Amino acid sequence: MTITAELQDLPAEVPRKGRKNNPEKTRENILQAAIAEFVQQGLSGARVDAIAERMHTSKRMIYYYFGSKEQLYVEVLEKLYGDIRSTEGKLHLAELEPRDAIRRLVEFTFDHHDRNVDFVRIVSIENIHHGEYVKQSTAIRSMSTTVLDALGEILRRGEAEGVFRAGLNALDVHLLISSFCFYRVSNRNTFGEIFQIDLTDEQVKARHKEMICESLLRYLQA
């Protein structure tokens, strides 16, 4: 049975009269349950029934808010990308000296990826699907320009002050930061087992955070 046919058979579940209704809270709860299911089962293996069971509701309630499993997955992606982009916007990078701004951005990215393993796993799942669902979201592309704008402004200020070299590309620098911070989380199990290192160890994390900060600043320096 198709999603459309199923939806026709399942009337939208609306709150009963007299019951307090908080649509935003309900959507957030569904998204949190969906994140857990997609992380554990992937997009293909995830089931709307299982998501409903996680939050003790019916799947028609989920369809009422999101329409389909695929649309729910897209909105999970938008939430996770939105969380990191929103927090980046609160770092006040424009108020810092260029080198300090870069260090703050690197440290934030490192810590965010380390503390938000679900984000890393969902992005890895989306790459398995060749970015098919990211392509469907103009919101993700739009919100992701903010970090490039902020980074570009830092690089321009650094060049003008003579602390950064000329010709730096904000997208390249963003990729350099993201790749290190992402890889050490996405591959922590295989890398850790092969080389017998615990990438969750606090001393190891501190060493790696300082290493990427110093590496990037040396690459940027005039």
mmCIF file of C-alpha atoms in Angstrom:
data_model
loop_
_atom_site.group_PDB
_atom_site.id
_atom_site.type_symbol
_atom_site.label_atom_id
_atom_site.label_comp_id
_atom_site.label_asym_id
_atom_site.label_seq_id
_atom_site.Cartn_x
_atom_site.Cartn_y
_atom_site.Cartn_z
ATOM 1 C CA MET A 1 0.000 0.000 0.000
ATOM 2 C CA THR A 2 1.361 3.438 -0.867
ATOM 3 C CA ILE A 3 1.746 6.236 1.677
ATOM 4 C CA THR A 4 -1.017 8.155 -0.139
ATOM 5 C CA ALA A 5 -3.419 5.232 0.059
ATOM 6 C CA GLU A 6 -2.568 4.649 3.686
ATOM 7 C CA LEU A 7 -3.196 8.277 4.510
ATOM 8 C CA GLN A 8 -6.577 8.080 2.851
ATOM 9 C CA ASP A 9 -7.473 5.213 5.168
ATOM 10 C CA LEU A 10 -6.140 6.999 8.248
ATOM 11 C CA PRO A 11 -8.029 10.165 9.158
ATOM 12 C CA ALA A 12 -5.918 12.912 10.636
ATOM 13 C CA GLU A 13 -5.742 12.607 14.379
ATOM 14 C CA VAL A 14 -6.606 15.926 15.917
ATOM 15 C CA PRO A 15 -6.553 16.758 19.607
ATOM 16 C CA ARG A 16 -9.807 16.287 21.448
ATOM 17 C CA LYS A 17 -11.699 19.321 22.647
ATOM 18 C CA GLY A 18 -10.574 20.428 26.046
ATOM 19 C CA ARG A 19 -7.099 18.934 25.662
ATOM 20 C CA LYS A 20 -4.242 21.410 25.595
ATOM 21 C CA ASN A 21 -2.630 21.402 22.179
ATOM 22 C CA ASN A 22 0.963 22.459 21.599
ATOM 23 C CA PRO A 23 1.736 21.687 17.951
ATOM 24 C CA GLU A 24 5.342 22.881 18.147
ATOM 25 C CA LYS A 25 6.041 20.691 21.171
ATOM 26 C CA THR A 26 4.406 17.720 19.457
ATOM 27 C CA ARG A 27 6.485 18.251 16.301
ATOM 28 C CA GLU A 28 9.652 18.512 18.380
ATOM 29 C CA ASN A 29 8.853 15.295 20.239
ATOM 30 C CA ILE A 30 8.234 13.481 16.968
ATOM 31 C CA LEU A 31 11.502 14.788 15.533
ATOM 32 C CA GLN A 32 13.450 13.612 18.582
ATOM 33 C CA ALA A 33 11.895 10.144 18.365
ATOM 34 C CA ALA A 34 12.577 10.064 14.623
ATOM 35 C CA ILE A 35 16.236 10.999 15.118
ATOM 36 C CA ALA A 36 16.699 8.026 17.440
ATOM 37 C CA GLU A 37 14.988 5.670 14.980
ATOM 38 C CA PHE A 38 16.882 6.907 11.908
ATOM 39 C CA VAL A 39 20.212 6.766 13.747
ATOM 40 C CA GLN A 40 19.619 3.156 14.794
ATOM 41 C CA GLN A 41 17.910 1.822 11.666
ATOM 42 C CA GLY A 42 18.878 4.162 8.840
ATOM 43 C CA LEU A 43 16.324 5.649 6.481
ATOM 44 C CA SER A 44 15.473 2.370 4.764
ATOM 45 C CA GLY A 45 15.090 0.379 7.982
ATOM 46 C CA ALA A 46 13.261 3.019 10.028
ATOM 47 C CA ARG A 47 9.535 2.441 10.597
ATOM 48 C CA VAL A 48 6.886 5.019 11.355
ATOM 49 C CA ASP A 49 5.280 2.470 13.696
ATOM 50 C CA ALA A 50 8.499 2.317 15.709
ATOM 51 C CA ILE A 51 8.730 6.106 15.882
ATOM 52 C CA ALA A 52 5.133 6.217 17.124
ATOM 53 C CA GLU A 53 5.932 3.592 19.773
ATOM 54 C CA ARG A 54 8.900 5.646 20.992
ATOM 55 C CA MET A 55 6.633 8.596 21.832
ATOM 56 C CA HIS A 56 3.532 6.576 22.750
ATOM 57 C CA THR A 57 1.334 7.947 19.994
ATOM 58 C CA SER A 58 -0.217 6.703 16.745
ATOM 59 C CA LYS A 59 1.425 6.792 13.350
ATOM 60 C CA ARG A 60 -1.484 8.785 11.970
ATOM 61 C CA MET A 61 -0.468 11.583 14.320
ATOM 62 C CA ILE A 62 2.982 11.503 12.719
ATOM 63 C CA TYR A 63 1.457 11.533 9.228
ATOM 64 C CA TYR A 64 -0.758 14.436 10.327
ATOM 65 C CA TYR A 65 2.303 16.552 11.099
ATOM 66 C CA PHE A 66 4.779 15.317 8.486
ATOM 67 C CA GLY A 67 2.906 13.544 5.710
ATOM 68 C CA SER A 68 5.357 10.679 5.133
ATOM 69 C CA LYS A 69 8.448 9.000 6.511
ATOM 70 C CA GLU A 70 10.562 10.646 3.825
ATOM 71 C CA GLN A 71 9.314 14.141 4.663
ATOM 72 C CA LEU A 72 9.936 13.446 8.343
ATOM 73 C CA TYR A 73 13.497 12.443 7.461
ATOM 74 C CA VAL A 74 14.004 15.684 5.504
ATOM 75 C CA GLU A 75 12.822 17.687 8.492
ATOM 76 C CA VAL A 76 15.158 15.727 10.768
ATOM 77 C CA LEU A 77 18.010 16.791 8.493
ATOM 78 C CA GLU A 78 16.821 20.399 8.607
ATOM 79 C CA LYS A 79 16.629 20.313 12.398
ATOM 80 C CA LEU A 80 20.114 18.877 12.863
ATOM 81 C CA TYR A 81 21.748 21.226 10.385
ATOM 82 C CA GLY A 82 19.711 24.084 11.804
ATOM 83 C CA ASP A 83 20.935 23.385 15.334
ATOM 84 C CA ILE A 84 24.601 23.737 14.397
ATOM 85 C CA ARG A 85 24.042 26.743 12.131
ATOM 86 C CA SER A 86 21.935 28.489 14.791
ATOM 87 C CA THR A 87 24.588 28.011 17.473
ATOM 88 C CA GLU A 88 27.353 29.172 15.128
ATOM 89 C CA GLY A 89 25.425 32.411 14.764
ATOM 90 C CA LYS A 90 25.678 33.008 18.520
ATOM 91 C CA LEU A 91 29.476 32.767 18.713
ATOM 92 C CA HIS A 92 29.935 36.541 18.165
ATOM 93 C CA LEU A 93 32.834 35.871 15.802
ATOM 94 C CA ALA A 94 32.748 39.393 14.346
ATOM 95 C CA GLU A 95 33.616 40.782 17.766
ATOM 96 C CA LEU A 96 36.848 38.780 18.017
ATOM 97 C CA GLU A 97 40.324 39.328 16.612
ATOM 98 C CA PRO A 98 40.621 37.155 13.457
ATOM 99 C CA ARG A 99 42.878 34.492 14.960
ATOM 100 C CA ASP A 100 40.704 34.243 18.073
ATOM 101 C CA ALA A 101 37.581 34.025 15.894
ATOM 102 C CA ILE A 102 39.039 31.119 13.938
ATOM 103 C CA ARG A 103 40.019 29.327 17.132
ATOM 104 C CA ARG A 104 36.533 29.774 18.591
ATOM 105 C CA LEU A 105 34.914 28.450 15.406
ATOM 106 C CA VAL A 106 37.213 25.416 15.299
ATOM 107 C CA GLU A 107 36.703 24.622 18.980
ATOM 108 C CA PHE A 108 32.933 24.956 18.621
ATOM 109 C CA THR A 109 32.842 22.669 15.569
ATOM 110 C CA PHE A 110 35.060 20.114 17.313
ATOM 111 C CA ASP A 111 32.898 20.093 20.447
ATOM 112 C CA HIS A 112 29.592 20.080 18.578
ATOM 113 C CA HIS A 113 30.516 17.032 16.519
ATOM 114 C CA ASP A 114 31.952 15.272 19.564
ATOM 115 C CA ARG A 115 28.800 15.876 21.626
ATOM 116 C CA ASN A 116 26.285 15.299 18.839
ATOM 117 C CA VAL A 117 27.047 11.852 17.506
ATOM 118 C CA ASP A 118 23.496 11.612 16.129
ATOM 119 C CA PHE A 119 24.233 14.516 13.784
ATOM 120 C CA VAL A 120 27.329 12.764 12.461
ATOM 121 C CA ARG A 121 25.465 9.472 11.994
ATOM 122 C CA ILE A 122 22.510 11.049 10.202
ATOM 123 C CA VAL A 123 24.847 12.930 7.848
ATOM 124 C CA SER A 124 26.675 9.659 7.169
ATOM 125 C CA ILE A 125 23.339 7.992 6.397
ATOM 126 C CA GLU A 126 22.420 10.812 4.025
ATOM 127 C CA ASN A 127 25.718 10.348 2.199
ATOM 128 C CA ILE A 128 24.831 6.678 1.704
ATOM 129 C CA HIS A 129 21.762 8.020 -0.119
ATOM 130 C CA HIS A 130 23.996 10.329 -2.214
ATOM 131 C CA GLY A 131 22.522 13.461 -0.641
ATOM 132 C CA GLU A 132 19.133 12.727 -2.215
ATOM 133 C CA TYR A 133 17.128 14.289 0.608
ATOM 134 C CA VAL A 134 19.434 17.239 1.263
ATOM 135 C CA LYS A 135 18.766 18.143 -2.372
ATOM 136 C CA GLN A 136 15.102 18.490 -1.497
ATOM 137 C CA SER A 137 15.738 21.103 1.190
ATOM 138 C CA THR A 138 16.366 24.694 0.156
ATOM 139 C CA ALA A 139 16.396 25.520 3.872
ATOM 140 C CA ILE A 140 19.607 23.558 4.501
ATOM 141 C CA ARG A 141 21.408 25.223 1.598
ATOM 142 C CA SER A 142 20.180 28.632 2.676
ATOM 143 C CA MET A 143 21.148 28.302 6.336
ATOM 144 C CA SER A 144 24.551 26.874 5.420
ATOM 145 C CA THR A 145 25.576 30.059 3.644
ATOM 146 C CA THR A 146 25.691 31.815 7.017
ATOM 147 C CA VAL A 147 28.795 29.992 8.191
ATOM 148 C CA LEU A 148 30.565 30.734 4.899
ATOM 149 C CA ASP A 149 29.623 34.408 5.156
ATOM 150 C CA ALA A 150 30.941 34.588 8.719
ATOM 151 C CA LEU A 151 34.127 32.716 7.840
ATOM 152 C CA GLY A 152 34.703 34.841 4.753
ATOM 153 C CA GLU A 153 34.404 37.992 6.845
ATOM 154 C CA ILE A 154 36.977 36.678 9.335
ATOM 155 C CA LEU A 155 39.397 35.816 6.529
ATOM 156 C CA ARG A 156 39.002 39.253 4.935
ATOM 157 C CA ARG A 157 39.638 40.976 8.256
ATOM 158 C CA GLY A 158 42.662 38.785 8.870
ATOM 159 C CA GLU A 159 44.073 39.562 5.437
ATOM 160 C CA ALA A 160 43.494 43.306 5.918
ATOM 161 C CA GLU A 161 45.292 43.188 9.281
ATOM 162 C CA GLY A 162 48.199 41.243 7.810
ATOM 163 C CA VAL A 163 47.731 38.124 9.969
ATOM 164 C CA PHE A 164 46.209 35.902 7.240
ATOM 165 C CA ARG A 165 47.552 35.364 3.761
ATOM 166 C CA ALA A 166 45.690 36.516 0.682
ATOM 167 C CA GLY A 167 43.572 34.337 -1.570
ATOM 168 C CA LEU A 168 41.990 32.112 1.067
ATOM 169 C CA ASN A 169 38.707 30.457 0.112
ATOM 170 C CA ALA A 170 36.062 30.312 2.854
ATOM 171 C CA LEU A 171 34.549 27.075 1.530
ATOM 172 C CA ASP A 172 37.944 25.360 1.490
ATOM 173 C CA VAL A 173 38.658 26.460 5.064
ATOM 174 C CA HIS A 174 35.204 25.295 6.171
ATOM 175 C CA LEU A 175 35.850 21.907 4.557
ATOM 176 C CA LEU A 176 39.198 21.633 6.317
ATOM 177 C CA ILE A 177 37.636 22.308 9.710
ATOM 178 C CA SER A 178 34.632 20.044 9.147
ATOM 179 C CA SER A 179 36.585 17.118 7.723
ATOM 180 C CA PHE A 180 38.821 16.653 10.756
ATOM 181 C CA CYS A 181 36.062 17.224 13.317
ATOM 182 C CA PHE A 182 33.630 14.941 11.470
ATOM 183 C CA TYR A 183 36.015 12.085 10.667
ATOM 184 C CA ARG A 184 37.199 11.536 14.220
ATOM 185 C CA VAL A 185 33.561 10.952 15.256
ATOM 186 C CA SER A 186 32.220 9.145 12.185
ATOM 187 C CA ASN A 187 35.189 6.734 12.147
ATOM 188 C CA ARG A 188 35.963 6.558 15.848
ATOM 189 C CA ASN A 189 35.034 2.876 16.091
ATOM 190 C CA THR A 190 37.043 1.598 13.117
ATOM 191 C CA PHE A 191 39.944 4.013 13.599
ATOM 192 C CA GLY A 192 39.995 3.372 17.330
ATOM 193 C CA GLU A 193 40.005 -0.406 16.912
ATOM 194 C CA ILE A 194 42.634 -0.494 14.159
ATOM 195 C CA PHE A 195 45.043 1.829 15.956
ATOM 196 C CA GLN A 196 43.976 0.964 19.516
ATOM 197 C CA ILE A 197 43.161 4.530 20.518
ATOM 198 C CA ASP A 198 40.165 5.775 22.464
ATOM 199 C CA LEU A 199 38.994 8.892 20.621
ATOM 200 C CA THR A 200 36.526 9.623 23.437
ATOM 201 C CA ASP A 201 39.333 9.988 25.981
ATOM 202 C CA GLU A 202 39.414 13.553 27.325
ATOM 203 C CA GLN A 203 43.195 13.905 26.986
ATOM 204 C CA VAL A 204 43.095 12.640 23.412
ATOM 205 C CA LYS A 205 40.272 15.041 22.574
ATOM 206 C CA ALA A 206 42.150 17.993 24.067
ATOM 207 C CA ARG A 207 45.272 17.086 22.086
ATOM 208 C CA HIS A 208 43.335 16.758 18.844
ATOM 209 C CA LYS A 209 41.417 19.992 19.382
ATOM 210 C CA GLU A 210 44.633 21.917 19.895
ATOM 211 C CA MET A 211 46.219 20.182 16.900
ATOM 212 C CA ILE A 212 43.478 21.219 14.483
ATOM 213 C CA CYS A 213 43.469 24.780 15.846
ATOM 214 C CA GLU A 214 47.233 25.133 15.435
ATOM 215 C CA SER A 215 47.247 23.416 12.040
ATOM 216 C CA LEU A 216 44.563 25.674 10.669
ATOM 217 C CA LEU A 217 46.079 28.881 12.053
ATOM 218 C CA ARG A 218 49.466 27.988 10.579
ATOM 219 C CA TYR A 219 47.804 27.329 7.216
ATOM 220 C CA LEU A 220 46.053 30.699 7.331
ATOM 221 C CA GLN A 221 48.945 32.809 8.566
ATOM 222 C CA ALA A 222 50.508 35.440 6.333
#
